[in-house]
């Protein structure tokens, strides 16, 4: 669609932020006669790049910085802002945009009946509507994230005390959302909806645990949880796996963004929504466990990230015109003795009160329910806990965390032995050679130290444009990235083909990088290592010959899950008919 931006006066005083068809852009002149419309949607987590100066543009959420000459990210390799060249004809300025003007879902003028919503755990909502009850991301007992996080404040709601649950929805694989010990308390035939990514990875894990009614939701496709409840799963739309749930209860709509960031294409698929539920603070250990950053800078970086999250909430509310907002998916704390120093000092977090304060002049009703509290949409009344005022008092919180250390529910469960061999490590890392992800890492070196009890293993990993070599070494080496991790956790990851994210968000590792540039492809590889392995059909090393009479089934057979993923991402869902 050729869209008219205005006359050439619009090209004065560049660069500048503009909105086109509701989406944020940056208008810029890149050479004497060339003007470009850069998307202002940050490729990291889809916040809006809004700090615009002549030389650089900065995303307020996690400080990715973009070069104003070309939109390339300066502190993260291989990332850039999308761009479109402008067309100037007869002093008028145009741009070609591909926009789908049709909503994916029909809305009516029927009465809007809001549900009753209870926060039962960190990221877990119980949504009760017309006798149909949906539970999202249930983590309601024990530990997660490599035995480092506890629910806080604890909701005190027991799984056995929940009303009948008609459907469970899981957003992604992180253990504070996909918590197998909690799920195992439900009947095995309960309908569980999961996003369909990585060749039904989540569905397979659930089936392996005995669940018989698992539904893998294709992205951007309508599912009927009940005759009156429709649901659509959206991918996170950026560099890491996650999903966002759109729920339409009759004519009342909820967008559960949880900790997925925002995917701006959703706005064009569903239009306005009545309620948004979203995370309100970052969860990663950056910058706390990064040793190349001094303490003063850490405090400032952390402050910036917390503020960035609040600004992101506002942007999502602007984009969706929501009337209600529930801040959630951050009700957890580190509880191990060695981690308590992070709880309230260098890595302090936004609290629900900060969200209320930040949005006090914004036209949205903030439903600031804490775990164990609920809001009844029919009566508009809250059910509050009596201890809510003291829960985030520093002494009270630390005392609670200290007191639970030895309670049976909070005893670590990860196996304690560490006998991972150099051969296993070499095989693991070198198996990623030639994959698309390894190529994107470029030339990069990593010094990896694994420690547990008295054992220490040092290794040096070299990425050389797709080729990877791993060598055991005597000591830690100089490298672009130095990682020190608990050996038994890395062993758990390698032997069970897990992602590495929770070593980071569990505050278990120390990192240092030189130069201080975020190699996003390296972290993507650790996020989905199975995608970079040949046996999963994920390598790019072989090419598939496609002729005009090649069937889709043939392409899928030859290309495996890599091809399915491409079809899914681009909207072709046929997988073999
Ligand atoms: S840096 Fe932009 S969303 Fe994280």
XYZ file of C-alpha atoms and ligand atoms in Angstrom:
581
model
C 0.000 0.000 0.000
C 1.419 3.372 -1.046
C 0.888 5.725 1.864
C 1.011 9.506 1.577
C 3.099 11.070 4.382
C 2.648 14.724 3.379
C 4.494 17.329 1.359
C 8.264 17.785 1.471
C 8.006 20.059 4.533
C 7.842 16.825 6.500
C 11.500 16.277 5.592
C 12.692 19.296 7.598
C 14.508 18.981 10.951
C 15.469 15.335 10.678
C 15.774 12.893 12.333
C 12.360 12.929 13.957
C 9.809 10.487 15.374
C 6.529 10.157 13.499
C 3.510 7.871 13.645
C 2.191 6.249 10.489
C -1.035 4.221 10.581
C -0.643 4.015 14.351
C 2.913 2.635 14.269
C 6.051 4.468 15.451
C 8.764 5.408 12.936
C 11.834 7.618 12.654
C 12.187 9.771 9.582
C 15.782 10.359 8.486
C 17.892 11.621 5.616
C 20.673 9.104 4.901
C 22.353 10.784 1.915
C 21.944 13.924 -0.140
C 18.912 12.645 -2.015
C 17.834 9.653 0.011
C 15.260 9.692 2.795
C 14.345 6.664 4.858
C 11.515 5.711 7.196
C 13.016 3.548 9.967
C 10.711 1.457 12.112
C 11.086 2.697 15.710
C 10.179 -0.745 17.038
C 13.224 -2.102 18.834
C 14.244 -5.576 17.559
C 14.992 -6.643 21.138
C 11.602 -6.666 22.898
C 9.598 -4.290 20.746
C 9.772 -1.256 22.952
C 9.768 2.003 20.999
C 13.141 3.581 20.222
C 12.227 7.013 21.460
C 15.401 8.798 22.576
C 16.325 10.438 19.279
C 19.453 12.542 18.823
C 21.283 13.589 15.635
C 23.905 10.836 15.994
C 22.287 7.920 17.797
C 18.867 6.611 18.745
C 18.393 4.810 22.019
C 15.775 2.329 23.189
C 14.870 3.211 26.793
C 14.160 -0.368 27.894
C 17.561 -2.051 27.785
C 19.664 0.658 26.153
C 20.176 -0.803 22.697
C 21.685 2.060 20.695
C 21.198 2.539 16.944
C 23.327 4.444 14.460
C 21.264 7.293 12.979
C 23.043 6.919 9.618
C 21.790 3.405 8.869
C 19.716 2.067 11.804
C 22.358 -0.543 12.728
C 22.612 -1.427 16.397
C 25.912 -0.208 17.852
C 26.059 -2.273 21.032
C 24.489 -5.510 19.755
C 25.948 -7.247 16.747
C 23.844 -8.109 13.688
C 20.733 -6.206 14.742
C 19.173 -3.192 13.058
C 15.941 -1.261 12.662
C 13.738 -2.169 9.699
C 13.607 0.511 7.042
C 11.712 1.675 3.960
C 12.923 4.134 1.338
C 10.713 7.147 0.818
C 9.349 8.020 -2.604
C 9.211 11.713 -3.523
C 6.945 12.658 -6.433
C 5.829 16.213 -7.265
C 6.902 17.505 -3.844
C 4.817 14.859 -2.108
C 6.315 12.132 0.094
C 5.110 8.507 0.016
C 6.139 5.167 1.454
C 5.159 1.613 0.570
C 3.846 -0.236 3.631
C 2.448 -3.751 3.786
C -0.411 -3.465 6.220
C -3.231 -5.891 6.667
C -6.273 -3.767 7.387
C -8.517 -6.701 8.303
C -8.817 -7.702 11.933
C -8.238 -11.380 12.610
C -11.183 -11.563 14.950
C -14.731 -10.205 14.785
C -15.898 -7.804 17.471
C -19.534 -7.019 18.167
C -21.484 -4.358 20.003
C -22.699 -6.839 22.616
C -22.454 -5.958 26.266
C -18.944 -6.393 27.692
C -18.914 -8.671 30.716
C -15.543 -8.616 32.493
C -14.386 -11.779 34.281
C -13.317 -12.356 37.852
C -9.532 -12.471 37.958
C -7.395 -13.900 40.739
C -3.619 -13.789 40.836
C -2.665 -17.247 42.063
C 1.097 -17.072 41.529
C 3.842 -14.970 40.007
C 2.602 -15.103 36.397
C -0.471 -17.195 36.993
C -3.954 -15.786 36.543
C -7.212 -17.558 37.258
C -9.807 -16.119 34.866
C -13.386 -17.056 35.773
C -16.061 -16.183 33.234
C -19.558 -17.619 32.823
C -18.675 -20.820 34.649
C -15.579 -21.448 32.490
C -12.257 -21.176 34.308
C -8.885 -20.618 32.664
C -5.565 -20.876 34.468
C -2.485 -19.310 32.874
C 1.153 -20.275 33.469
C 0.595 -22.029 36.800
C 3.615 -22.115 39.114
C 2.011 -22.571 42.509
C 4.490 -24.531 44.598
C 8.184 -24.994 45.274
C 11.119 -23.598 43.358
C 11.948 -22.809 39.772
C 14.715 -21.283 37.632
C 17.391 -23.754 38.729
C 16.106 -23.809 42.274
C 16.708 -20.103 42.786
C 13.267 -18.426 42.663
C 10.302 -18.633 45.003
C 6.836 -17.166 44.550
C 6.620 -13.920 46.492
C 4.371 -12.944 48.056
C 3.103 -16.512 48.341
C -0.573 -16.551 47.369
C -1.344 -19.253 49.948
C -3.873 -20.644 47.446
C -3.462 -24.405 47.245
C -3.881 -26.206 43.951
C -6.521 -28.407 45.591
C -8.512 -25.286 46.540
C -8.854 -23.983 42.988
C -12.294 -24.139 41.388
C -12.671 -26.647 38.536
C -10.200 -25.655 35.838
C -11.479 -26.002 32.262
C -8.313 -24.998 30.423
C -4.688 -24.234 31.182
C -2.625 -21.988 28.926
C 1.180 -21.947 28.933
C 3.056 -19.033 27.375
C 6.567 -20.514 27.051
C 9.094 -22.953 28.423
C 10.685 -20.963 31.257
C 10.017 -22.838 34.465
C 8.183 -19.969 36.185
C 5.576 -20.387 33.401
C 5.929 -24.043 32.436
C 6.234 -25.589 35.887
C 5.992 -29.339 35.624
C 5.711 -30.035 39.417
C 2.625 -27.767 39.545
C 1.101 -29.196 36.368
C 1.535 -32.736 37.696
C -1.065 -31.922 40.377
C -3.792 -31.624 37.732
C -5.723 -34.434 36.075
C -3.893 -35.807 33.066
C -6.813 -35.161 30.712
C -7.125 -31.454 31.466
C -6.935 -29.386 28.237
C -3.545 -27.643 28.139
C -2.916 -25.083 25.398
C 0.713 -24.394 24.483
C 2.323 -22.371 21.690
C 3.411 -24.512 18.781
C 7.062 -23.759 18.287
C 10.166 -25.865 17.734
C 8.324 -28.822 16.330
C 5.795 -29.093 19.181
C 8.512 -29.051 21.821
C 6.215 -28.090 24.724
C 3.425 -30.445 23.674
C 5.900 -33.333 23.494
C 7.220 -32.573 26.976
C 3.688 -32.568 28.388
C 2.758 -35.792 26.619
C 5.921 -37.397 27.987
C 4.621 -36.495 31.443
C 1.336 -38.272 30.755
C -0.928 -35.397 29.688
C -3.413 -36.572 27.096
C -5.249 -33.424 26.032
C -2.532 -31.060 24.837
C -3.312 -28.545 22.123
C -0.412 -26.938 20.250
C -1.664 -23.509 19.215
C -0.512 -22.331 15.807
C 0.333 -18.671 15.825
C -2.388 -16.190 14.852
C -5.081 -18.821 14.486
C -8.405 -18.713 16.362
C -9.085 -21.485 18.923
C -12.356 -21.946 20.797
C -11.761 -22.666 24.472
C -15.570 -22.787 24.769
C -18.428 -21.766 22.419
C -18.173 -18.201 23.752
C -14.420 -17.957 24.408
C -11.979 -17.470 21.560
C -8.216 -17.438 21.919
C -5.308 -16.506 19.677
C -1.638 -17.131 20.390
C 0.852 -14.607 19.054
C 4.577 -15.136 18.914
C 6.791 -12.704 20.695
C 7.824 -11.277 17.334
C 11.459 -10.725 18.242
C 14.653 -12.550 19.061
C 13.566 -14.997 21.793
C 10.788 -17.616 22.058
C 7.698 -16.629 24.002
C 4.017 -16.113 23.291
C 1.200 -13.693 23.984
C -2.430 -14.722 24.474
C -5.428 -12.833 23.163
C -8.634 -13.979 24.849
C -12.089 -12.883 23.824
C -14.694 -13.690 26.453
C -17.931 -12.920 24.619
C -17.188 -9.332 23.729
C -14.650 -8.624 26.495
C -11.030 -8.916 25.395
C -7.839 -9.579 27.353
C -4.284 -9.421 26.076
C -1.952 -11.454 28.286
C 1.470 -10.149 27.315
C 3.149 -11.682 30.422
C 6.934 -11.249 30.010
C 7.011 -11.512 26.235
C 7.567 -7.872 25.390
C 5.193 -6.698 22.677
C 4.624 -7.747 19.127
C 3.332 -4.728 17.249
C 1.710 -6.788 14.536
C -0.846 -7.861 17.175
C -2.345 -4.409 17.148
C -3.285 -4.818 13.493
C -4.686 -8.298 14.079
C -6.987 -7.586 17.015
C -7.494 -3.824 17.286
C -8.242 -2.352 20.713
C -8.496 -4.561 23.790
C -10.297 -4.088 27.100
C -7.615 -5.399 29.432
C -3.845 -5.817 29.257
C -1.900 -8.014 31.698
C 1.844 -7.539 31.569
C 5.156 -7.847 33.374
C 6.396 -4.696 35.096
C 10.093 -5.329 35.698
C 13.027 -7.148 34.093
C 14.032 -10.597 35.386
C 17.558 -11.110 34.124
C 20.717 -10.964 36.245
C 22.144 -8.245 34.027
C 23.908 -6.140 35.250
C 24.195 -7.614 38.778
C 26.397 -10.605 37.923
C 28.478 -8.920 35.197
C 31.897 -8.291 36.691
C 33.197 -5.796 34.109
C 30.628 -3.224 35.305
C 31.326 -1.185 38.446
C 28.777 -1.033 41.263
C 27.759 2.569 40.631
C 27.044 1.889 36.955
C 25.096 -1.235 37.887
C 22.735 0.779 40.046
C 22.185 3.286 37.243
C 21.728 0.560 34.605
C 19.214 -1.194 36.803
C 17.296 2.022 37.372
C 17.194 2.653 33.621
C 15.885 -0.844 32.964
C 13.151 -0.499 35.576
C 12.084 2.855 34.121
C 12.254 1.402 30.625
C 9.783 -1.327 31.621
C 7.327 1.251 32.927
C 7.581 3.226 29.709
C 7.015 0.060 27.736
C 3.779 -0.575 29.652
C 2.575 2.868 28.623
C 3.425 2.174 24.997
C 1.455 -1.086 25.024
C -1.493 0.676 26.659
C -1.284 3.434 24.031
C -1.239 0.834 21.264
C -4.190 -1.151 22.604
C -6.354 1.577 24.205
C -6.890 -0.749 27.154
C -9.277 0.269 29.939
C -7.835 -2.079 32.557
C -4.248 -3.011 33.317
C -2.990 -5.844 35.533
C 0.724 -5.688 36.447
C 1.915 -9.258 37.095
C 4.507 -11.898 36.122
C 7.079 -10.397 38.495
C 5.891 -11.782 41.819
C 8.965 -13.855 42.560
C 12.163 -13.446 44.554
C 15.613 -14.957 44.735
C 15.752 -16.790 48.041
C 19.120 -18.585 48.319
C 21.445 -17.173 50.988
C 24.122 -16.347 48.402
C 21.565 -14.365 46.349
C 19.932 -12.291 49.071
C 22.363 -9.437 48.438
C 20.713 -8.900 45.052
C 17.156 -8.814 46.358
C 16.901 -5.236 47.460
C 20.189 -3.576 46.639
C 21.931 -3.394 43.258
C 19.166 -5.300 41.489
C 16.081 -3.823 43.140
C 12.852 -4.254 41.177
C 9.782 -2.248 40.316
C 6.914 -3.074 42.646
C 3.198 -2.985 41.826
C 3.005 0.344 43.712
C 5.519 1.858 41.287
C 3.214 0.938 38.410
C 0.210 2.511 40.125
C 2.195 5.686 40.720
C 3.605 5.774 37.190
C 0.132 5.435 35.665
C -1.743 7.677 38.100
C -2.533 10.300 35.437
C -3.009 7.809 32.621
C -6.580 6.928 31.561
C -6.473 3.273 32.610
C -7.744 1.459 35.690
C -4.783 -0.358 37.264
C -5.920 -3.582 38.913
C -2.965 -3.950 41.269
C -3.816 -7.364 42.650
C -1.113 -9.216 44.562
C -0.894 -13.014 44.646
C -3.882 -14.253 46.639
C -6.011 -11.214 45.695
C -8.755 -10.909 43.123
C -10.887 -8.425 41.237
C -14.487 -9.195 40.388
C -15.351 -7.667 37.013
C -19.098 -7.833 37.659
C -19.066 -5.966 40.965
C -15.787 -4.090 40.284
C -14.754 -5.033 43.831
C -11.353 -6.218 45.045
C -10.678 -8.998 47.514
C -7.465 -7.923 49.250
C -5.091 -9.695 51.623
C -4.768 -8.181 55.081
C -0.935 -8.158 55.098
C -0.414 -6.296 51.789
C 1.104 -3.175 53.370
C 4.062 -4.933 54.972
C 4.917 -7.438 52.226
C 7.548 -5.297 50.508
C 9.049 -3.878 53.639
C 12.763 -4.799 53.377
C 13.130 -6.426 56.808
C 9.878 -8.368 56.453
C 10.813 -9.676 53.016
C 14.362 -10.721 53.955
C 13.114 -12.406 57.121
C 10.573 -14.391 55.101
C 13.248 -15.468 52.602
C 15.644 -16.481 55.373
C 12.956 -18.425 57.201
C 11.995 -20.636 54.278
C 15.560 -21.811 53.508
C 15.176 -25.183 55.194
C 11.482 -25.858 54.658
C 10.917 -29.107 52.723
C 9.088 -27.304 49.882
C 12.151 -25.156 49.227
C 14.905 -27.750 49.340
C 16.779 -27.735 45.976
C 15.954 -30.629 43.661
C 18.604 -30.422 40.908
C 21.005 -33.432 41.066
C 24.166 -32.469 42.886
C 26.761 -34.583 41.095
C 29.090 -33.117 38.470
C 30.802 -35.597 36.192
C 30.389 -33.899 32.822
C 33.339 -34.809 30.614
C 35.454 -32.760 28.223
C 34.283 -35.061 25.420
C 30.638 -34.229 26.140
C 31.397 -30.502 26.176
C 33.323 -30.684 22.898
C 30.588 -32.707 21.219
C 27.914 -30.344 22.518
C 29.448 -27.070 21.338
C 30.921 -28.337 18.085
C 27.567 -29.846 17.077
C 26.352 -26.281 16.445
C 28.930 -25.748 13.671
C 27.570 -24.531 10.336
C 24.165 -23.676 11.770
C 22.494 -20.415 10.906
C 22.825 -19.260 14.519
C 26.535 -20.111 14.757
C 27.163 -18.159 11.556
C 25.376 -15.146 12.985
C 27.613 -15.255 16.081
C 30.484 -14.341 13.722
C 34.022 -14.303 15.136
C 33.695 -14.633 18.869
C 35.536 -16.317 21.728
C 34.192 -17.580 25.027
C 36.133 -18.755 28.058
C 33.873 -21.098 30.019
C 34.640 -22.190 33.564
C 32.453 -24.811 35.210
C 32.759 -25.199 38.955
C 31.119 -27.438 41.469
C 32.326 -28.525 44.889
C 36.062 -28.965 44.401
C 35.989 -29.669 40.668
C 36.830 -26.995 38.090
C 36.773 -27.366 34.295
C 38.023 -24.655 31.931
C 37.176 -24.586 28.238
C 37.749 -22.233 25.333
C 35.060 -21.957 22.642
C 35.929 -20.314 19.375
C 33.279 -19.226 16.863
C 34.743 -18.596 13.454
C 31.981 -17.597 11.031
C 29.969 -20.737 11.634
C 32.762 -23.150 12.601
C 33.006 -23.864 16.313
C 35.892 -25.444 18.182
C 35.967 -26.359 21.865
C 39.245 -27.001 23.706
C 39.750 -27.877 27.327
C 42.298 -25.511 28.916
C 44.244 -25.332 32.158
C 42.987 -21.909 33.208
C 40.474 -19.241 32.372
C 41.538 -17.480 29.156
C 41.241 -14.008 27.722
C 38.113 -13.981 25.539
C 35.269 -11.787 24.301
C 33.052 -13.354 26.926
C 34.114 -14.965 30.184
C 31.491 -17.202 31.805
C 31.783 -18.885 35.208
C 28.894 -21.267 35.854
C 27.977 -23.997 38.342
C 29.082 -27.244 36.684
C 26.163 -29.413 37.827
C 23.628 -26.993 36.295
C 25.458 -26.886 32.966
C 25.571 -30.678 33.080
C 21.782 -30.681 33.543
C 21.390 -28.370 30.531
C 23.660 -30.355 28.241
C 22.372 -33.805 29.151
C 18.695 -32.798 28.954
C 18.955 -30.436 25.987
C 17.665 -27.417 27.906
C 18.058 -23.706 27.232
C 20.666 -21.739 29.240
C 18.451 -18.732 30.087
C 17.699 -19.808 33.633
C 21.362 -19.977 34.593
C 21.360 -16.252 33.877
C 18.006 -15.311 35.413
C 18.787 -17.588 38.382
C 21.807 -15.354 39.133
C 24.024 -18.447 39.052
C 26.779 -17.290 36.692
C 29.310 -14.510 36.513
C 30.046 -12.870 33.185
C 32.475 -10.372 31.830
C 32.740 -9.165 28.240
C 35.361 -7.399 26.221
C 34.464 -5.428 24.181
C 31.264 -4.601 26.032
C 29.039 -5.551 23.101
C 26.027 -7.826 23.393
C 26.373 -10.647 20.862
C 22.669 -11.400 20.592
C 23.182 -14.374 18.247
C 25.342 -16.123 20.875
C 22.580 -15.749 23.481
C 19.983 -16.859 20.956
C 22.009 -19.982 20.390
C 22.042 -20.705 24.132
C 18.303 -19.943 24.205
C 17.409 -22.547 21.549
C 20.497 -24.790 21.201
C 18.410 -27.571 19.641
C 17.757 -25.323 16.638
C 21.455 -25.184 15.848
C 21.965 -28.933 15.761
C 22.094 -31.027 12.620
C 20.081 -33.968 13.882
C 17.020 -31.713 14.220
C 17.266 -30.776 10.555
C 18.213 -27.287 11.641
C 21.400 -26.878 9.699
C 21.673 -24.607 6.709
C 24.478 -26.635 5.253
C 22.314 -28.496 2.784
C 20.163 -26.851 0.204
C 16.766 -28.030 -0.940
C 16.162 -27.949 -4.640
C 12.685 -26.567 -5.321
C 11.167 -26.954 -8.791
C 7.814 -25.634 -9.968
C 6.241 -29.044 -9.392
C 7.823 -29.684 -5.947
C 5.053 -30.263 -3.416
C 4.973 -28.667 0.030
C 5.123 -32.163 1.532
C 8.411 -32.800 -0.324
C 9.916 -29.551 0.921
C 8.952 -30.374 4.498
C 10.277 -33.897 4.233
C 13.653 -32.648 3.033
C 13.885 -29.569 5.237
C 12.395 -30.890 8.494
C 11.470 -28.595 11.344
C 13.495 -25.728 9.899
C 11.129 -25.540 6.946
C 8.020 -25.936 9.112
C 9.224 -23.031 11.194
C 9.658 -20.841 8.108
C 6.179 -21.761 6.845
C 4.659 -21.033 10.231
C 6.425 -17.733 10.573
C 5.184 -16.655 7.172
C 1.636 -17.826 7.565
C 1.578 -21.119 5.638
C 0.455 -23.692 8.135
C 0.117 -26.752 5.925
C 2.470 -29.415 7.240
C 2.048 -32.274 4.863
C -1.378 -32.537 3.252
S 16.484 -2.618 24.270
Fe 14.700 -2.154 23.201
S 13.220 -3.461 24.009
Fe 15.062 -4.049 25.027
